[in-house]
Amino acid sequence: MDATIIIDSLPSLLKATLMTIFLAAISIIIALVIGFFTAIVRIVKVRILNGIASAYVSIIRGTPLLVQIFVIYYGFPQIGIALDPISSGILALSLNAGAYLSESFRASILAVDNGQMEASMSMGMTYSQALLRIILPQSLRIAIPTLSNSFIVLIKDTSLVSVITVTELLQMSSLIIAKTFEPLTIYLVAAAIYWVLITFFTTILDKLETKTSKYLVRT
């Protein structure tokens, strides 16, 4: 393993790591919004909207993320929707994560004792008020571990957008390998960066989960 190659490659790899973090951060924010509203639609059960939401979740969960990326980047232009690689990657990652998060949100909301909804409505609250003020705050504590795990998975999934030439960590690794002909060295360095990145965010999210859980229990 050539130390010189590692040293020379690190600046480019670290720069690409910032793109990886950017993709994951933007995608998880959009996915949270998609997942939340999809879960609410499926719980409220407005027939047409529920059918659309259920079909979306089924299609996304039933097809590989890589195929979804190809459909958005290569397929959408045929229907007049042309997106650049970064936008295509973010859209694919967001839709994919959103479908899984919607199931997490839905499960956490349904896990709250139904008696609390009945008690809230008996006190004069509407269904929407009870859902927003009573049920959702409690369901958040239940959902936090899953949400944290989804973000970690999303960081690793960003590597798939390299297939549409987004210069994130894996794509940059491939570009450097094409110049250095040192695949083992560069891929090991990339793997180490992923490991450090995921370990860092796992630690932060675990602490956030602990503090949030304590706060929710007190309140």
Short mmCIF file of C-alpha atoms in Angstrom, two decimals:
data_model
loop_
_atom_site.label_atom_id
_atom_site.label_comp_id
_atom_site.label_asym_id
_atom_site.label_seq_id
_atom_site.Cartn_x
_atom_site.Cartn_y
_atom_site.Cartn_z
CA MET A 1 0.00 0.00 0.00
CA ASP A 2 1.66 3.22 -1.20
CA ALA A 3 1.46 5.97 1.44
CA THR A 4 2.22 8.63 -1.16
CA ILE A 5 -0.83 7.71 -3.20
CA ILE A 6 -2.99 7.84 -0.07
CA ILE A 7 -1.68 11.28 0.89
CA ASP A 8 -2.10 12.62 -2.64
CA SER A 9 -5.63 11.22 -2.93
CA LEU A 10 -6.97 12.33 0.45
CA PRO A 11 -7.85 15.96 -0.51
CA SER A 12 -9.97 14.80 -3.43
CA LEU A 13 -11.58 12.02 -1.41
CA LEU A 14 -12.40 14.36 1.46
CA LYS A 15 -13.90 16.89 -0.93
CA ALA A 16 -16.06 14.13 -2.39
CA THR A 17 -17.05 13.16 1.15
CA LEU A 18 -18.62 16.59 1.55
CA MET A 19 -20.79 15.81 -1.47
CA THR A 20 -21.77 12.51 0.15
CA ILE A 21 -22.81 14.35 3.33
CA PHE A 22 -24.68 16.97 1.28
CA LEU A 23 -26.62 14.33 -0.64
CA ALA A 24 -27.53 12.45 2.54
CA ALA A 25 -28.54 15.58 4.48
CA ILE A 26 -30.76 17.08 1.76
CA SER A 27 -32.30 13.71 0.94
CA ILE A 28 -33.17 12.87 4.55
CA ILE A 29 -34.86 16.25 5.05
CA ILE A 30 -37.01 15.76 1.95
CA ALA A 31 -37.62 12.11 2.88
CA LEU A 32 -38.85 13.09 6.34
CA VAL A 33 -41.45 15.39 4.82
CA ILE A 34 -42.51 12.77 2.26
CA GLY A 35 -42.59 10.00 4.84
CA PHE A 36 -44.57 12.01 7.39
CA PHE A 37 -47.32 13.10 5.02
CA THR A 38 -47.51 9.68 3.39
CA ALA A 39 -47.98 8.10 6.83
CA ILE A 40 -50.70 10.60 7.77
CA VAL A 41 -52.53 10.00 4.48
CA ARG A 42 -52.48 6.24 5.06
CA ILE A 43 -53.72 6.59 8.64
CA VAL A 44 -56.52 9.05 7.86
CA LYS A 45 -57.55 6.76 4.98
CA VAL A 46 -58.98 9.15 2.43
CA ARG A 47 -59.67 6.53 -0.25
CA ILE A 48 -58.05 8.13 -3.32
CA LEU A 49 -55.07 9.58 -1.47
CA ASN A 50 -54.60 6.38 0.51
CA GLY A 51 -54.53 4.39 -2.73
CA ILE A 52 -51.88 6.67 -4.22
CA ALA A 53 -49.79 6.59 -1.04
CA SER A 54 -50.04 2.81 -0.74
CA ALA A 55 -49.05 2.35 -4.40
CA TYR A 56 -46.06 4.68 -3.95
CA VAL A 57 -44.81 2.77 -0.90
CA SER A 58 -45.37 -0.59 -2.60
CA ILE A 59 -43.54 0.38 -5.80
CA ILE A 60 -40.57 1.97 -4.03
CA ARG A 61 -40.15 -0.87 -1.52
CA GLY A 62 -40.61 -3.46 -4.25
CA THR A 63 -37.92 -2.17 -6.62
CA PRO A 64 -34.15 -1.68 -6.18
CA LEU A 65 -32.89 1.84 -5.50
CA LEU A 66 -30.47 1.47 -8.41
CA VAL A 67 -33.37 0.91 -10.81
CA GLN A 68 -35.15 3.95 -9.38
CA ILE A 69 -32.06 6.08 -10.02
CA PHE A 70 -31.89 4.88 -13.63
CA VAL A 71 -35.60 5.52 -14.20
CA ILE A 72 -35.34 9.09 -12.91
CA TYR A 73 -32.09 10.02 -14.64
CA TYR A 74 -32.40 8.12 -17.94
CA GLY A 75 -36.16 7.54 -18.16
CA PHE A 76 -37.71 10.84 -17.09
CA PRO A 77 -36.23 12.81 -20.05
CA GLN A 78 -38.44 10.71 -22.35
CA ILE A 79 -41.50 12.28 -20.72
CA GLY A 80 -40.04 15.77 -20.75
CA ILE A 81 -38.47 15.81 -17.28
CA ALA A 82 -34.70 16.20 -17.58
CA LEU A 83 -32.79 16.48 -14.32
CA ASP A 84 -29.08 16.91 -13.74
CA PRO A 85 -27.23 14.06 -11.97
CA ILE A 86 -27.27 15.66 -8.51
CA SER A 87 -30.99 16.50 -8.66
CA SER A 88 -31.76 13.01 -9.97
CA GLY A 89 -29.74 11.44 -7.17
CA ILE A 90 -31.42 13.52 -4.48
CA LEU A 91 -34.88 12.80 -5.87
CA ALA A 92 -34.24 9.05 -6.03
CA LEU A 93 -32.73 8.90 -2.55
CA SER A 94 -35.54 11.03 -1.09
CA LEU A 95 -38.35 9.01 -2.65
CA ASN A 96 -36.73 5.76 -1.60
CA ALA A 97 -36.07 6.80 2.00
CA GLY A 98 -39.46 8.52 2.22
CA ALA A 99 -41.30 5.28 1.48
CA TYR A 100 -39.49 3.43 4.26
CA LEU A 101 -39.83 6.34 6.69
CA SER A 102 -43.57 6.49 6.05
CA GLU A 103 -43.86 2.95 7.36
CA SER A 104 -41.82 3.89 10.43
CA PHE A 105 -43.98 6.95 11.08
CA ARG A 106 -47.18 4.98 10.56
CA ALA A 107 -46.06 2.18 12.89
CA SER A 108 -44.99 4.61 15.61
CA ILE A 109 -48.28 6.54 15.42
CA LEU A 110 -50.34 3.35 15.56
CA ALA A 111 -48.22 2.15 18.50
CA VAL A 112 -49.64 4.93 20.71
CA ASP A 113 -52.56 3.67 22.78
CA ASN A 114 -55.79 4.35 20.89
CA GLY A 115 -57.44 5.24 24.20
CA GLN A 116 -55.48 8.50 24.19
CA MET A 117 -57.11 9.53 20.94
CA GLU A 118 -60.53 8.70 22.34
CA ALA A 119 -59.82 10.58 25.56
CA SER A 120 -58.58 13.64 23.66
CA MET A 121 -61.66 13.74 21.44
CA SER A 122 -63.94 13.30 24.46
CA MET A 123 -62.37 16.48 25.85
CA GLY A 124 -63.50 18.41 22.79
CA MET A 125 -60.48 18.09 20.50
CA THR A 126 -60.96 17.35 16.84
CA TYR A 127 -59.27 14.32 15.32
CA SER A 128 -56.60 16.56 13.76
CA GLN A 129 -55.94 18.42 17.01
CA ALA A 130 -55.62 15.18 18.97
CA LEU A 131 -53.30 13.75 16.34
CA LEU A 132 -51.02 16.82 16.31
CA ARG A 133 -51.02 17.63 20.03
CA ILE A 134 -51.26 14.23 21.71
CA ILE A 135 -50.41 11.36 19.39
CA LEU A 136 -47.56 12.72 17.24
CA PRO A 137 -45.33 13.94 20.13
CA GLN A 138 -45.51 10.48 21.72
CA SER A 139 -44.97 8.66 18.45
CA LEU A 140 -41.81 10.69 17.85
CA ARG A 141 -40.00 9.00 20.71
CA ILE A 142 -40.91 5.61 19.27
CA ALA A 143 -39.78 6.59 15.76
CA ILE A 144 -36.44 8.22 16.60
CA PRO A 145 -34.30 5.03 16.56
CA THR A 146 -35.67 4.10 13.14
CA LEU A 147 -35.17 7.63 11.81
CA SER A 148 -31.56 7.60 12.97
CA ASN A 149 -30.95 4.25 11.30
CA SER A 150 -32.53 5.53 8.07
CA PHE A 151 -30.05 8.39 7.93
CA ILE A 152 -27.12 6.01 8.39
CA VAL A 153 -28.44 3.76 5.63
CA LEU A 154 -28.91 6.80 3.41
CA ILE A 155 -25.27 7.78 3.78
CA LYS A 156 -24.26 4.38 2.43
CA ASP A 157 -26.91 4.50 -0.30
CA THR A 158 -25.40 7.71 -1.69
CA SER A 159 -22.69 5.52 -3.20
CA LEU A 160 -25.25 4.30 -5.75
CA VAL A 161 -25.58 7.71 -7.39
CA SER A 162 -22.03 7.27 -8.64
CA VAL A 163 -23.60 5.34 -11.54
CA ILE A 164 -25.00 8.62 -12.90
CA THR A 165 -21.64 10.42 -12.53
CA VAL A 166 -22.34 12.29 -9.30
CA THR A 167 -18.88 12.90 -7.89
CA GLU A 168 -19.41 11.60 -4.37
CA LEU A 169 -16.94 9.43 -2.46
CA LEU A 170 -17.25 6.24 -4.51
CA GLN A 171 -17.19 8.03 -7.87
CA MET A 172 -14.12 10.01 -6.86
CA SER A 173 -12.46 6.77 -5.77
CA SER A 174 -13.08 5.30 -9.22
CA LEU A 175 -11.63 8.39 -10.91
CA ILE A 176 -8.49 8.22 -8.78
CA ILE A 177 -8.12 4.48 -9.46
CA ALA A 178 -8.25 5.19 -13.20
CA LYS A 179 -5.15 7.35 -12.75
CA THR A 180 -3.22 5.41 -10.11
CA PHE A 181 -4.18 1.79 -10.92
CA GLU A 182 -4.35 1.12 -7.16
CA PRO A 183 -7.89 -0.17 -6.56
CA LEU A 184 -7.13 -1.96 -3.29
CA THR A 185 -5.47 1.07 -1.73
CA ILE A 186 -8.07 3.62 -2.81
CA TYR A 187 -11.12 1.48 -2.03
CA LEU A 188 -9.73 0.69 1.43
CA VAL A 189 -9.23 4.41 2.08
CA ALA A 190 -12.78 5.10 0.84
CA ALA A 191 -14.11 2.34 3.09
CA ALA A 192 -12.25 3.85 6.04
CA ILE A 193 -13.78 7.26 5.32
CA TYR A 194 -17.26 5.74 5.16
CA TRP A 195 -16.62 3.95 8.45
CA VAL A 196 -15.42 7.13 10.20
CA LEU A 197 -18.33 9.11 8.75
CA ILE A 198 -20.96 6.60 9.82
CA THR A 199 -19.39 6.09 13.25
CA PHE A 200 -19.40 9.86 13.81
CA PHE A 201 -23.05 10.31 12.85
CA THR A 202 -24.09 7.17 14.75
CA THR A 203 -22.54 8.60 17.92
CA ILE A 204 -24.23 11.98 17.43
CA LEU A 205 -27.62 10.43 16.69
CA ASP A 206 -27.39 8.03 19.64
CA LYS A 207 -26.76 10.97 21.98
CA LEU A 208 -29.62 12.91 20.40
CA GLU A 209 -31.91 9.91 20.81
CA THR A 210 -31.00 9.57 24.50
CA LYS A 211 -31.55 13.26 25.26
CA THR A 212 -34.78 13.44 23.29
CA SER A 213 -36.15 10.32 24.94
CA LYS A 214 -35.46 11.74 28.40
CA TYR A 215 -37.14 15.02 27.47
CA LEU A 216 -40.22 13.28 26.07
CA VAL A 217 -40.49 11.06 29.15
CA ARG A 218 -40.36 14.11 31.46
CA THR A 219 -43.00 15.94 29.45
#
